[in-house]
Coordinates of C-alpha atoms in Angstrom, one line a residue:
M1 CA 278.2 24.9 78.5
T2 CA 280.1 27.2 76.2
E3 CA 278.1 29.0 73.4
T4 CA 280.4 31.0 71.2
N5 CA 279.4 32.4 67.7
E6 CA 275.8 31.3 68.4
T7 CA 273.3 32.9 66.0
A8 CA 269.7 33.6 67.3
E9 CA 266.9 35.8 66.1
L10 CA 264.7 38.5 67.7
Q11 CA 261.5 40.1 66.4
P12 CA 261.6 43.6 67.9
E13 CA 258.6 45.8 67.7
V14 CA 260.3 48.1 65.3
A15 CA 260.7 45.5 62.6
T16 CA 259.5 46.7 59.2
T17 CA 258.0 44.7 56.3
Q18 CA 257.8 45.4 52.5
D19 CA 254.6 43.7 51.3
H20 CA 254.0 44.8 47.8
E21 CA 250.9 42.7 47.1
H22 CA 248.4 43.6 49.8
H23 CA 245.8 41.2 48.4
D24 CA 247.9 38.2 49.3
H25 CA 246.3 38.0 52.8
A26 CA 243.2 36.6 51.3
H27 CA 244.9 33.4 50.2
D28 CA 246.4 30.4 52.1
H29 CA 250.2 30.1 51.9
H30 CA 251.5 26.8 50.4
D31 CA 253.7 24.5 52.4
H32 CA 257.2 25.5 51.3
E33 CA 258.4 26.9 54.7
H34 CA 260.9 24.1 55.1
T35 CA 262.9 25.6 52.3
H36 CA 263.2 29.1 53.8
Q37 CA 266.6 30.4 54.5
H38 CA 267.6 30.8 58.2
A39 CA 269.5 33.9 59.4
P40 CA 269.6 35.6 55.9
A41 CA 272.6 37.5 54.8
L42 CA 272.6 41.2 55.5
N43 CA 273.6 44.1 53.2
P44 CA 277.0 45.2 54.5
E45 CA 276.3 48.8 53.5
L46 CA 273.3 48.9 55.8
T47 CA 274.5 46.5 58.6
R48 CA 274.9 47.9 62.0
E49 CA 276.2 46.1 65.2
I50 CA 275.7 46.9 68.8
D51 CA 277.3 45.3 71.9
V52 CA 275.1 44.7 74.9
E53 CA 276.0 43.5 78.4
V54 CA 273.8 42.7 81.4
G55 CA 275.2 42.5 84.9
A56 CA 275.7 39.1 86.6
D57 CA 273.3 40.0 89.4
E58 CA 270.5 40.8 87.0
V59 CA 271.1 37.5 85.1
S60 CA 270.9 35.5 88.4
K61 CA 267.8 37.3 89.4
S62 CA 266.1 36.5 86.0
F63 CA 267.1 32.8 86.3
K64 CA 265.7 32.6 89.8
T65 CA 262.4 34.3 88.8
V66 CA 261.9 31.8 85.9
V67 CA 263.0 28.8 87.9
K68 CA 260.5 29.7 90.7
R69 CA 257.7 29.9 88.1
Y70 CA 258.6 26.5 86.8
Q71 CA 258.6 25.1 90.3
K72 CA 255.0 26.2 90.7
L73 CA 253.8 25.0 87.3
A74 CA 255.9 21.8 86.8
R75 CA 254.0 18.5 87.1
I76 CA 256.6 15.7 87.8
P77 CA 255.6 12.2 89.2
G78 CA 256.7 11.8 92.8
F79 CA 256.4 15.5 93.7
R80 CA 253.5 17.5 94.9
A81 CA 252.4 20.5 92.7
G82 CA 254.6 23.5 93.6
K83 CA 257.1 21.4 95.5
V84 CA 259.5 20.3 92.7
P85 CA 263.1 20.9 93.9
E86 CA 264.9 23.8 92.3
T87 CA 267.9 21.6 91.2
L88 CA 265.5 19.2 89.4
V89 CA 263.8 22.1 87.6
R90 CA 267.2 23.5 86.5
S91 CA 268.3 20.1 85.1
K92 CA 265.0 19.0 83.6
F93 CA 263.9 22.3 82.1
A94 CA 267.4 23.8 81.4
K95 CA 266.7 24.6 77.8
E96 CA 263.3 26.1 78.4
V97 CA 264.5 28.2 81.4
R98 CA 267.5 29.5 79.5
Q99 CA 265.3 30.5 76.5
E100 CA 262.9 32.5 78.7
V101 CA 265.7 34.2 80.5
L102 CA 267.2 35.0 77.1
E103 CA 264.0 36.5 75.8
S104 CA 263.3 38.6 78.9
L105 CA 266.8 40.1 79.1
V106 CA 267.8 40.4 75.4
S107 CA 264.6 42.0 74.1
E108 CA 264.5 44.7 76.7
R109 CA 268.2 45.5 76.5
F110 CA 268.2 45.4 72.7
R111 CA 265.4 48.0 72.5
K112 CA 267.1 50.2 75.1
A113 CA 270.4 50.0 73.2
I114 CA 269.0 50.9 69.8
D115 CA 266.9 53.7 71.4
E116 CA 270.1 55.2 73.0
Q117 CA 271.9 55.1 69.7
K118 CA 268.9 56.3 67.7
L119 CA 268.9 53.2 65.4
R120 CA 265.9 51.7 63.8
P121 CA 266.3 48.2 62.5
V122 CA 264.4 47.1 59.4
S123 CA 265.5 43.4 59.7
E124 CA 265.3 40.8 62.4
P125 CA 268.4 41.2 64.6
Q126 CA 270.9 38.3 64.5
L127 CA 272.5 37.6 67.9
L128 CA 276.2 36.9 67.6
D129 CA 278.8 35.7 70.3
L130 CA 276.0 35.1 72.8
Q131 CA 277.3 34.2 76.3
L132 CA 274.6 33.4 78.9
F133 CA 275.3 31.5 82.1
D134 CA 273.7 31.9 85.5
G135 CA 275.8 34.0 87.8
Q136 CA 277.8 35.6 84.9
P137 CA 277.2 38.7 82.9
L138 CA 275.2 38.3 79.7
K139 CA 277.1 39.5 76.6
F140 CA 276.0 39.6 73.0
K141 CA 276.3 41.4 69.7
A142 CA 273.3 42.1 67.6
A143 CA 273.6 42.7 63.9
F144 CA 270.8 44.1 61.8
E145 CA 270.0 46.3 58.8
V146 CA 268.9 49.9 58.9
A147 CA 267.0 51.8 56.2
P148 CA 269.1 53.7 53.6
E149 CA 269.1 57.4 53.2
I150 CA 267.2 58.1 49.9
D151 CA 267.8 61.4 48.1
V152 CA 265.0 61.9 45.5
A153 CA 266.1 65.4 44.5
G154 CA 265.1 66.0 40.9
Y155 CA 262.3 63.5 40.8
D156 CA 260.0 66.2 39.4
S157 CA 262.3 66.7 36.4
V158 CA 261.6 63.2 35.0
S159 CA 259.7 63.5 31.8
V160 CA 256.7 61.2 31.1
T161 CA 255.0 60.9 27.8
K162 CA 251.2 60.6 28.0
P163 CA 250.0 57.9 25.6
E164 CA 247.2 58.4 23.1
A165 CA 244.5 56.3 24.7
S166 CA 241.4 56.9 22.6
L167 CA 239.7 53.7 21.3
T168 CA 239.9 53.3 17.5
D169 CA 237.0 51.9 15.4
E170 CA 239.1 48.8 14.6
E171 CA 239.7 48.1 18.3
Y172 CA 236.0 48.6 19.1
D173 CA 235.0 46.3 16.2
A174 CA 237.4 43.6 17.5
E175 CA 235.9 44.0 21.0
L176 CA 232.4 43.6 19.6
A177 CA 233.4 40.6 17.5
R178 CA 234.7 38.8 20.6
V179 CA 231.4 39.3 22.3
L180 CA 229.4 38.2 19.3
D181 CA 231.7 35.2 18.7
G182 CA 231.1 34.0 22.3
H183 CA 227.4 33.8 21.6
A184 CA 227.6 32.4 18.1
T185 CA 226.4 28.9 17.1
V186 CA 228.3 26.7 14.6
E187 CA 226.3 24.5 12.3
P188 CA 227.5 22.1 9.6
V189 CA 226.8 22.9 6.0
E190 CA 225.0 19.9 4.5
E191 CA 224.9 20.8 0.9
D192 CA 227.7 19.7 -1.4
R193 CA 229.4 23.0 -2.3
P194 CA 232.9 24.6 -2.2
L195 CA 234.1 26.9 0.6
V196 CA 233.3 30.5 0.1
D197 CA 234.2 33.7 2.1
G198 CA 232.3 33.7 5.4
D199 CA 232.4 29.9 5.7
W200 CA 234.5 28.1 8.4
A201 CA 236.6 25.2 7.2
Q202 CA 237.0 22.4 9.7
I203 CA 240.5 21.1 8.9
Q204 CA 243.1 18.6 9.9
F205 CA 246.7 19.6 9.2
R206 CA 250.4 18.7 9.5
G207 CA 253.1 21.3 8.8
E208 CA 256.8 20.8 8.3
V209 CA 259.1 23.8 8.9
K210 CA 261.5 24.2 6.0
D211 CA 264.9 25.1 7.3
V212 CA 267.5 26.9 5.3
A213 CA 269.9 23.9 5.5
Q214 CA 269.7 21.6 2.5
T215 CA 271.2 18.3 1.5
V216 CA 271.8 16.6 -1.8
T217 CA 270.5 13.0 -2.2
E218 CA 269.8 10.7 -5.2
A219 CA 266.3 12.2 -5.3
G220 CA 267.7 15.8 -5.7
V221 CA 268.0 18.7 -3.3
Q222 CA 266.0 18.3 -0.1
S223 CA 265.5 20.6 2.9
V224 CA 266.5 19.3 6.2
S225 CA 264.3 20.2 9.2
N226 CA 265.1 19.6 12.9
S227 CA 261.8 21.2 14.0
E228 CA 258.9 19.2 15.4
P229 CA 255.9 19.1 12.9
I230 CA 252.9 21.3 13.6
T231 CA 249.7 19.4 13.8
G232 CA 246.0 20.1 14.4
E233 CA 242.7 18.3 14.5
D234 CA 239.3 19.8 13.9
V235 CA 240.6 23.3 13.7
L236 CA 238.2 26.0 12.4
I237 CA 239.5 28.5 9.9
E238 CA 237.4 31.4 8.7
I239 CA 237.6 31.9 4.9
G240 CA 238.3 35.5 4.2
G241 CA 238.6 36.3 7.9
K242 CA 240.7 39.2 9.0
N243 CA 242.8 36.9 11.1
T244 CA 243.3 34.2 8.5
L245 CA 246.6 34.2 6.6
T246 CA 246.3 34.9 2.9
A247 CA 247.9 31.6 2.0
F248 CA 245.2 29.7 3.9
N249 CA 242.4 31.8 2.3
E250 CA 243.7 31.2 -1.2
A251 CA 244.3 27.5 -0.7
L252 CA 241.0 26.7 1.0
R253 CA 238.7 29.0 -1.0
G254 CA 236.8 26.8 -3.5
A255 CA 237.8 23.5 -1.8
K256 CA 235.2 20.8 -0.8
A257 CA 234.8 18.6 2.2
G258 CA 237.1 15.5 2.0
Q259 CA 239.6 17.3 -0.3
G260 CA 243.3 17.1 0.5
L261 CA 245.6 20.1 -0.1
K262 CA 249.3 20.9 -0.1
F263 CA 250.7 24.4 0.1
E264 CA 253.4 26.5 1.7
V265 CA 253.1 29.5 4.0
D266 CA 255.7 32.1 4.4
Y267 CA 255.3 33.6 7.9
P268 CA 256.3 37.3 8.3
A269 CA 259.2 38.1 10.6
D270 CA 256.9 39.9 13.1
F271 CA 254.4 37.0 13.3
G272 CA 252.9 36.7 16.8
E273 CA 254.0 33.0 17.3
R274 CA 257.8 33.2 17.7
R275 CA 258.3 29.6 16.6
L276 CA 256.8 30.4 13.1
A277 CA 258.0 34.0 12.7
G278 CA 260.1 34.3 9.5
Q279 CA 259.7 30.6 8.7
T280 CA 258.4 28.7 5.7
V281 CA 256.0 25.9 6.5
S282 CA 254.9 23.2 4.1
Y283 CA 251.3 22.0 5.0
D284 CA 249.3 18.9 4.3
V285 CA 245.7 19.8 4.9
T286 CA 242.5 17.8 4.8
V287 CA 239.1 19.6 4.7
K288 CA 236.9 17.6 7.0
G289 CA 233.8 19.7 6.8
I290 CA 232.2 23.1 6.1
K291 CA 230.7 25.1 9.0
H292 CA 228.6 28.2 9.2
K293 CA 228.5 30.5 12.2
S294 CA 225.2 32.1 13.1
Y295 CA 225.2 35.2 15.3
P296 CA 222.2 36.4 17.4
E297 CA 220.3 39.4 16.3
R298 CA 221.6 42.7 17.7
D299 CA 218.5 43.8 19.4
A300 CA 217.1 44.6 22.9
E301 CA 216.5 40.9 23.7
F302 CA 220.1 40.0 23.1
A303 CA 221.2 43.1 25.0
K304 CA 219.3 41.9 28.0
Q305 CA 221.0 38.5 27.8
L306 CA 224.4 40.3 28.0
G307 CA 223.5 42.3 31.1
N308 CA 221.3 44.9 32.6
Y309 CA 220.8 46.8 29.3
E310 CA 217.5 48.1 28.0
S311 CA 218.5 48.4 24.3
W312 CA 221.3 47.3 21.9
E313 CA 222.4 50.9 21.7
E314 CA 222.9 51.1 25.4
F315 CA 224.9 47.8 25.4
E316 CA 227.2 49.2 22.6
S317 CA 227.7 52.4 24.5
K318 CA 228.7 50.6 27.6
L319 CA 230.9 48.2 25.7
R320 CA 232.8 51.1 24.0
E321 CA 233.1 52.9 27.4
H322 CA 234.5 49.8 29.1
A323 CA 236.9 49.0 26.3
S324 CA 238.1 52.6 26.3
D325 CA 238.7 52.5 30.0
R326 CA 240.7 49.2 29.7
K327 CA 242.9 50.6 27.0
K328 CA 243.4 53.8 28.9
N329 CA 244.3 52.0 32.1
A330 CA 246.7 49.6 30.3
L331 CA 248.5 52.4 28.5
E332 CA 248.7 54.6 31.6
N333 CA 250.0 51.7 33.7
A334 CA 252.7 51.0 31.1
A335 CA 253.6 54.7 31.2
K336 CA 253.7 54.7 35.0
D337 CA 255.9 51.6 35.0
K338 CA 258.3 53.4 32.6
M339 CA 258.3 56.4 34.9
L340 CA 259.1 54.3 37.9
G341 CA 261.9 52.5 35.9
E342 CA 263.5 55.9 35.3
F343 CA 263.3 56.7 39.0
V344 CA 265.1 53.4 39.8
E345 CA 267.8 54.4 37.2
K346 CA 268.1 57.9 38.6
F347 CA 268.2 57.2 42.3
Q348 CA 270.9 54.8 43.4
F349 CA 270.9 53.5 47.0
P350 CA 271.6 50.2 48.9
V351 CA 268.6 48.0 49.5
P352 CA 268.0 46.0 52.8
E353 CA 268.4 42.3 52.2
A354 CA 265.5 41.7 54.5
F355 CA 263.2 43.6 52.2
V356 CA 264.5 41.7 49.1
Q357 CA 264.0 38.3 50.8
Q358 CA 260.5 39.2 51.8
Q359 CA 259.7 40.2 48.2
V360 CA 261.2 37.1 46.8
E361 CA 259.0 35.0 49.2
A362 CA 255.9 37.0 48.1
R363 CA 256.7 36.4 44.4
L364 CA 257.4 32.7 45.1
D365 CA 254.2 32.4 47.0
R366 CA 252.1 33.9 44.2
G367 CA 253.8 31.6 41.7
L368 CA 253.0 28.6 43.8
R369 CA 249.3 29.6 44.1
A370 CA 249.2 30.0 40.3
L371 CA 250.6 26.5 39.9
A372 CA 248.0 25.2 42.4
Q373 CA 245.2 26.8 40.4
Q374 CA 246.6 25.1 37.3
G375 CA 246.3 21.7 39.1
M376 CA 249.8 21.1 40.4
K377 CA 249.8 18.9 43.5
V378 CA 251.5 19.9 46.7
E379 CA 253.8 16.8 46.7
D380 CA 255.0 17.9 43.2
M381 CA 255.6 21.4 44.4
R382 CA 257.8 20.1 47.2
K383 CA 260.1 18.6 44.5
L384 CA 260.7 22.0 42.9
D385 CA 264.2 23.5 43.1
F386 CA 263.3 26.4 45.5
Q387 CA 266.9 27.7 45.6
Q388 CA 266.9 28.1 41.9
L389 CA 263.4 29.6 41.9
R390 CA 264.4 32.2 44.5
A391 CA 267.5 33.1 42.6
S392 CA 265.4 33.7 39.4
Q393 CA 263.2 36.1 41.3
R394 CA 265.9 38.2 42.9
D395 CA 266.5 40.9 40.3
L396 CA 262.8 41.6 39.9
A397 CA 262.4 41.6 43.7
V398 CA 265.2 44.1 44.1
N399 CA 263.6 46.4 41.5
E400 CA 260.2 46.2 43.2
V401 CA 261.7 47.0 46.6
K402 CA 263.5 50.0 45.1
V403 CA 260.3 51.3 43.5
S404 CA 258.4 51.0 46.8
M405 CA 261.1 52.8 48.8
I406 CA 261.3 55.6 46.3
L407 CA 257.6 56.0 46.3
D408 CA 257.5 56.1 50.1
R409 CA 260.2 58.8 50.1
I410 CA 258.4 60.9 47.4
A411 CA 255.1 60.5 49.3
E412 CA 256.8 62.2 52.3
V413 CA 258.0 65.0 50.0
E414 CA 254.7 65.4 48.2
G415 CA 252.6 65.0 51.4
V416 CA 250.5 62.2 50.0
T417 CA 248.1 60.8 52.5
L418 CA 245.5 58.1 52.5
S419 CA 242.0 58.8 53.8
E420 CA 240.2 56.4 56.0
Q421 CA 237.3 56.4 53.4
D422 CA 239.8 55.1 50.8
L423 CA 240.9 52.4 53.1
E424 CA 237.3 51.4 54.0
R425 CA 236.4 51.1 50.3
E426 CA 239.4 48.8 49.8
L427 CA 238.5 46.7 52.7
L428 CA 234.9 46.4 51.5
L429 CA 236.2 45.2 48.1
L430 CA 238.4 42.7 49.7
S431 CA 235.5 41.5 51.9
I432 CA 233.4 40.9 48.8
Q433 CA 236.2 39.2 46.9
S434 CA 237.1 36.9 49.8
R435 CA 233.5 36.4 51.1
E436 CA 234.7 37.3 54.6
P437 CA 232.5 39.5 56.8
L438 CA 234.0 43.1 56.8
E439 CA 234.4 43.3 60.6
T440 CA 236.0 39.9 60.7
L441 CA 238.4 40.9 57.9
R442 CA 239.3 44.2 59.6
D443 CA 240.0 42.5 62.9
R444 CA 242.2 39.8 61.4
L445 CA 244.2 42.3 59.4
S446 CA 244.6 44.6 62.4
N447 CA 246.0 41.7 64.4
D448 CA 248.5 40.3 61.8
G449 CA 249.8 43.7 60.5
G450 CA 248.0 43.3 57.2
L451 CA 246.1 46.5 57.6
D452 CA 249.3 48.5 57.8
R453 CA 250.6 46.7 54.7
I454 CA 247.4 47.5 52.8
R455 CA 247.6 51.2 53.8
E456 CA 251.3 51.3 52.7
Q457 CA 250.6 49.8 49.3
M458 CA 247.6 52.0 48.7
R459 CA 249.6 55.1 49.5
R460 CA 252.3 54.0 47.0
E461 CA 249.7 53.5 44.3
K462 CA 248.3 56.9 45.0
T463 CA 251.7 58.5 44.9
G464 CA 252.4 56.8 41.6
S465 CA 249.2 58.3 40.2
V466 CA 249.9 61.8 41.6
L467 CA 253.4 61.7 40.0
Y468 CA 252.0 60.6 36.7
E469 CA 249.5 63.4 36.6
K470 CA 252.1 65.9 37.6
L471 CA 254.9 64.7 35.2
A472 CA 253.0 63.4 32.2
S473 CA 252.8 65.7 29.2

């Protein structure tokens, strides 16, 4: 049996992972393993090969040891336990015997070879040109990736602008309005009167986007629109509201229930909905009713409904504090991302393909979980084009891997360490989120390598914060 150019895989103890989302362990993985690539490509700049040979005597000895064990364990009709002939074991269990011999000889010799050459693989080694026959020398090549040398000299010269993070009165008012709106009651206005500021108009509408293109017909010049009409049923519009367009305020103010209106709206170029930005839309609107919103009294009783607050003043103080923290965190995270982006531009180095593929899979897995939460069925997920999905994630995955490797290197330079107390707090939080007992969670993560991944990710996050405080001005 000749086996040339055979490719197999090992999982040596020195294998390294890049798991950038340490919370992933708390979720089940969706069934897309059948689409995973086998024997992934290696980055040529980081690929190393070693040649390994094991003497014929040692190969024969290993075959004999494994065959003897199978003779003792095999249960074959017509033969007593432990008395199965060696020739029958070798023929009936040829594949299994060969695999065990391969694992026992290759793993040990591979580790010895990389130790001698002071190499540290970061990908699963791929066995090439494997030749394994009883009584003959075992020969193989192993190809794998090693980590790149990353020179981060000058990282402390990157300039970072600290954003102004104080909460404005307008932002606080908007935050409070969202809270109040969530507890408001909407009642119909029974009296026959026109809409006034402060009312809510319940409307039905149809809007046609007026394109620049025009055509001449017997009826005159007409605009031609290829856009789908904009429609809405039972939509509430606040008359005079800060978020209501001027054209709607002017058209609806003074109208009564049952009245039909026609008017045009010129949307500004920076309008939030891209489809409408810079467009002119002709609307047909019917006022179906007038509504009035009632808000609860801003007192201690309402404050207690909103949480563990003794007074309305205490609630407002905490609301302002939480809103300020959210704004500060959002702006600082954006500034940190910009800082990390500058590091990626500044420091160029080859990235192990194994890390990239792991990150692509992590991103894909998160995307599938999101689709599942939105109601997508597993059978529909299996119909997705996984090759295209992986390709679309590659650039982002490469960038994320580079960021992690840069942070790991700078952490070494800066001497950033993670305390066991920090790790325990994170595990406690994960335990609460996943509703899994803390000790059970810790044991599981220790066994599957998740604990090391969490520790790595927390150290990276801490390094990013240390750098931001050091470089921001």
